[in-house]
XYZ file of C-alpha atoms in Angstrom:
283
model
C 123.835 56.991 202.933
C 123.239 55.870 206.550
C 120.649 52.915 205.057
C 120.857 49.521 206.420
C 120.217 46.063 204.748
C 120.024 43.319 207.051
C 121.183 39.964 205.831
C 121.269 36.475 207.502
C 124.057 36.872 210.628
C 124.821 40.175 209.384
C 123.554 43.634 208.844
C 124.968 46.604 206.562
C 124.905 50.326 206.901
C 125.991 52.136 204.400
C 127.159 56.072 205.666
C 128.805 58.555 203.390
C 132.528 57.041 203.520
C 132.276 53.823 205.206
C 130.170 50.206 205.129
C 129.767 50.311 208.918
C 129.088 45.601 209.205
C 127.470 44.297 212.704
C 127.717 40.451 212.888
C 124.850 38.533 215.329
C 125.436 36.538 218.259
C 122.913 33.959 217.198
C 124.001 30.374 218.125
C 123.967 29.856 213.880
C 126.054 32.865 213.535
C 129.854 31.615 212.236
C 131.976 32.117 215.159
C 134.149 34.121 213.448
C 131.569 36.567 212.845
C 131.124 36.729 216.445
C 134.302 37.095 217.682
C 134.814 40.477 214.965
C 131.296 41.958 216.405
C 131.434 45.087 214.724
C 133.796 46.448 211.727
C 133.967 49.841 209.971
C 135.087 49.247 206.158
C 136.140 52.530 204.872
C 134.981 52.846 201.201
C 138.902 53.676 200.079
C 139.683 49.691 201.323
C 137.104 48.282 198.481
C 137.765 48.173 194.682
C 134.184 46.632 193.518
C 131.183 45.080 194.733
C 128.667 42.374 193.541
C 125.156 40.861 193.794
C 125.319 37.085 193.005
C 122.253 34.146 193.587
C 122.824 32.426 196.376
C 121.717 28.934 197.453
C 117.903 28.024 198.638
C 116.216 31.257 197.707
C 119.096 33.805 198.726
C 121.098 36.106 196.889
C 124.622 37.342 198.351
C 126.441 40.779 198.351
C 129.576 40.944 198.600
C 132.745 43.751 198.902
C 135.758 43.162 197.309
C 138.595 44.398 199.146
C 141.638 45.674 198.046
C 144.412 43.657 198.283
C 146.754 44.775 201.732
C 143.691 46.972 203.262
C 142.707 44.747 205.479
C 144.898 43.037 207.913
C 142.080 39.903 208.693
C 142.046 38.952 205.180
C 145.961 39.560 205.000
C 146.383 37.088 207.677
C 143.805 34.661 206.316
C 145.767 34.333 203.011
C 142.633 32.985 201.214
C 142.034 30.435 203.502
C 138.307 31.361 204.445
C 135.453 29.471 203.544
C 132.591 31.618 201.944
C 130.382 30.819 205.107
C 133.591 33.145 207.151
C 133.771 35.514 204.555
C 132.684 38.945 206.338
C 132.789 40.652 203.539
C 129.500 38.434 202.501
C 126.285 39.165 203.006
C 123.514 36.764 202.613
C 120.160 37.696 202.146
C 116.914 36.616 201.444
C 115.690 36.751 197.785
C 113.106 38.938 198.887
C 115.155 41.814 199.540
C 117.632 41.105 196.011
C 116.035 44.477 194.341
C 116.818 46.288 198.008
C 120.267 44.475 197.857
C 120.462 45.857 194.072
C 119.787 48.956 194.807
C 122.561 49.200 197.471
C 125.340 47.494 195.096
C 124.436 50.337 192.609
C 124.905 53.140 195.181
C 128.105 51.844 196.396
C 129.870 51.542 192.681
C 130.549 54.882 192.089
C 131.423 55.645 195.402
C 134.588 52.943 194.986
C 136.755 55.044 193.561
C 140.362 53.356 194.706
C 141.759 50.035 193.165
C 144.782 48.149 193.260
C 147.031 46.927 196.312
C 146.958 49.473 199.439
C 150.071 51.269 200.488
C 149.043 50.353 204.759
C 145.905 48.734 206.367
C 142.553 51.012 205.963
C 140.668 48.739 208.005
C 141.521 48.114 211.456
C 142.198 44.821 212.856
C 139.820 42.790 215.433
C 140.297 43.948 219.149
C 140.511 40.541 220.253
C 141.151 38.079 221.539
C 144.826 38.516 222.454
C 145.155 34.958 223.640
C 144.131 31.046 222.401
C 145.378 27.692 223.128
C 147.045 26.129 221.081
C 147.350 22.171 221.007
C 150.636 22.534 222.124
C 151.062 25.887 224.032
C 149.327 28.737 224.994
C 149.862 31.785 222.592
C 149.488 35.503 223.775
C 150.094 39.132 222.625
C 150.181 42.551 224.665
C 150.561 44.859 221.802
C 154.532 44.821 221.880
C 155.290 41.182 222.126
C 154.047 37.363 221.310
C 154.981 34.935 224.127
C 154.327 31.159 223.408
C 154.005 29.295 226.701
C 154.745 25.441 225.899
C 152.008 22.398 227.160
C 153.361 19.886 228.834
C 150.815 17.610 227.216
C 151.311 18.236 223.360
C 154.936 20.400 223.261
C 157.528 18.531 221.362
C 161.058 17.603 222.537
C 162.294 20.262 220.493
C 159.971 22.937 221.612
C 160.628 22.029 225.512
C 164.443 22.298 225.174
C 163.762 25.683 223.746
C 161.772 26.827 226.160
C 159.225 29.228 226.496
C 159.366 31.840 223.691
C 159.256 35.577 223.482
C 159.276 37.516 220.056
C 159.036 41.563 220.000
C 156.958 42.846 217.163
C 160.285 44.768 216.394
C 162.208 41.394 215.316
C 159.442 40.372 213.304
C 158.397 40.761 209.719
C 155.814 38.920 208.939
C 153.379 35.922 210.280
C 152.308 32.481 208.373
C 148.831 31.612 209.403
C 147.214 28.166 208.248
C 143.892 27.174 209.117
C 142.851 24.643 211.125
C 139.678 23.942 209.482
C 142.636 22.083 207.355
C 145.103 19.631 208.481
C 147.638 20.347 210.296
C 147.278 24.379 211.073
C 149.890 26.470 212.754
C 150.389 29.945 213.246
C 154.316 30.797 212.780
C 156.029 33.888 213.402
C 158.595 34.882 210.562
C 161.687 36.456 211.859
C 163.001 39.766 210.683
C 167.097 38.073 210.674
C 165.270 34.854 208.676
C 163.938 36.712 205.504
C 164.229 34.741 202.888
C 165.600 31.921 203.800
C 163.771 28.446 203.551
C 161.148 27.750 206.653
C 161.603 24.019 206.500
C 161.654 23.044 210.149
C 158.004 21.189 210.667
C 155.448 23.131 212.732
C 155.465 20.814 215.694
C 159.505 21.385 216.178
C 159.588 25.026 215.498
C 159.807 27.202 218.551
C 158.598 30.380 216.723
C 154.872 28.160 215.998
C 152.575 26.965 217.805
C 150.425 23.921 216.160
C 146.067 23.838 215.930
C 144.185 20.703 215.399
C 141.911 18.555 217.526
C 139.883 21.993 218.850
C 142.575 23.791 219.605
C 143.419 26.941 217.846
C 139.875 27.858 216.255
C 139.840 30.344 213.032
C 137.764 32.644 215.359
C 140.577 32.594 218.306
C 143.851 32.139 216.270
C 142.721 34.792 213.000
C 142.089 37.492 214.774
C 145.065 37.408 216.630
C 147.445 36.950 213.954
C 145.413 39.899 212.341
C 146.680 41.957 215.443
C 150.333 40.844 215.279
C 150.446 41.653 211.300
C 149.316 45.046 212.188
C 151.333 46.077 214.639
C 154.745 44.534 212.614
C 153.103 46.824 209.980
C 152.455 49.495 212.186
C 156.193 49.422 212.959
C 157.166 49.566 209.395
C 158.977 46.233 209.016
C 159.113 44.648 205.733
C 156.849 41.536 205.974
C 158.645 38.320 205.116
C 156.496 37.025 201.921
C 154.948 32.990 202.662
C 156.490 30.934 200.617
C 154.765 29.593 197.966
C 154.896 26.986 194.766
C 156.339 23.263 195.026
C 157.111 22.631 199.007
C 159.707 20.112 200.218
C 158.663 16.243 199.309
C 159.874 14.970 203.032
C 157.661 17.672 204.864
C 154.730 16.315 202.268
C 155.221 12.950 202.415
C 155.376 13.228 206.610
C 151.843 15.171 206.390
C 150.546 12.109 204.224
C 151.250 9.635 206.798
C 150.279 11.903 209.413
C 146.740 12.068 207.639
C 147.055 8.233 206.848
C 147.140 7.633 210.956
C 143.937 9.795 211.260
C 142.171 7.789 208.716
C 142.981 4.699 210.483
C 141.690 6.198 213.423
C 138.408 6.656 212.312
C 138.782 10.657 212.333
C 138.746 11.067 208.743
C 136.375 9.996 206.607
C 137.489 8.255 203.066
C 136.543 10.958 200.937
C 138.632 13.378 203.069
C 141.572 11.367 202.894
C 141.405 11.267 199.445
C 140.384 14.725 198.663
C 143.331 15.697 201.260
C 145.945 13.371 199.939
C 145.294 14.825 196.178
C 146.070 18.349 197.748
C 149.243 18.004 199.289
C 150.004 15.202 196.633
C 149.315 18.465 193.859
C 151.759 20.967 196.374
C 154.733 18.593 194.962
């Protein structure tokens, strides 16, 4: 189609087999949106589209990707907030019959549904590096090394010593966010499928622990993005995240953990309580 419809942080253009999506560099723009600059969506990774209202005078477009065509959202897990989503776009009410228009030209073009058999959209270029609260994390295409801080490794973690993992011995990696408590990106070894991940975050060599600024979405997404496809790339099975009840010691240790930071004044009382019902609900 080649048309564009510019949105708020983000602009649209819609060519013959592709959404072709270039995020601003405003100082409002999400970070995340930043960091991805540019992404080419090709129109075989998206099963549907819609046009919703959106808040103060907006409306909002939005792709629906297919589930395993996009190694970002893989990664992510569901863990975005809508204001991350880059498969969003926001746009003035103004422009909602432009925006309709658009949705209805891209329908019949979305001919593919279901899970995808390999990633259709390519993950972020960068970064290949972030710091971590408690080491330094970095990827060259063939390998994640984890370089341990003196000032936030654990025991554990220094008597492990620095780590090294080839994408080859991997099959899969656990990303949680730290816009949450307590988020880690772990790497899930090939040899370890299935077996129960119970050593905490801040003792496991093969994570490295966010939190307190450290490990931003837009710093610590993309790269486990990167990692996922290139394990996939390699054709290793990915080792599925566990899900369903977790382990009541590893809860109850994240409740006082998030009990400390409320007495600390860095969480407010309607966090704690929102927080404490979540993990309290993982049981």
């Amino acid at each position: 189609m080649g048309d564009v419809l510019a949105g708020f942080h983000a602009a649209w253009e819609f060519e013959s087999d592709s959404v072709l999506i270039r995020y601003e560099r405003g100082i409002r723009t999400p970070k995340l949106f930043q960091s991805l600059g540019e992404r080419r969506v090709p129109l075989a990774a998206l099963e549907g589209v819609t046009l919703t209202p959106g808040k103060r005078g907006t409306v909002v477009l939005k792709a629906e990707p297919r589930p395993g065509a996009d190694p970002l959202l893989e990664a992510a897990a569901g863990q975005l907030k809508d204001g991350s989503d880059p498969y969003r776009l926001v746009v003035p009410a103004e422009r909602a019959t432009l925006a309709e228009y658009y949705a209805d030209e891209l329908r019949p073009l979305l001919t593919a549904s279901g899970p995808a058999e390999r990633f259709l959209v390519a993950a972020p270029e960068g970064p290949r590096q972030f710091k971590a609260y408690d080491g330094k994390a970095s990827f060259d295409g063939r390998a994640v090394h984890f370089r341990w801080s003196w000032t936030g490794a654990s025991t554990a973690k220094w008597k492990a010593g620095d780590q090294s993992f080839a994408v080859a011995d991997l099959g899969g990696v656990e990303w949680r966010s730290p816009e949450v408590f307590e988020g880690h990106l772990r790497l899930l070894r090939r040899d370890l499928a299935g077996s129960v991940r119970a050593v905490p975050a801040d003792q496991d060599p093969a994570t490295v622990v966010f939190g307190l600024g450290y490990g931003p979405v837009h710093e610590s997404l993309p790269f486990a993005a990167a990692v996922l496809e290139a394990l996939r790339a390699k054709g290793a099975g990915v080792v599925p995240v566990p899900s369903g009840r977790r382990d009541p010691a590893d809860i109850a240790e994240r409740i006082r953990h998030l009990g400390e930071l409320h007495q600390a004044g860095l969480v407010t009382d309607e966090e704690f309580s929102a927080k404490k019902a979540e993990l309290l609900a993982e049981l």
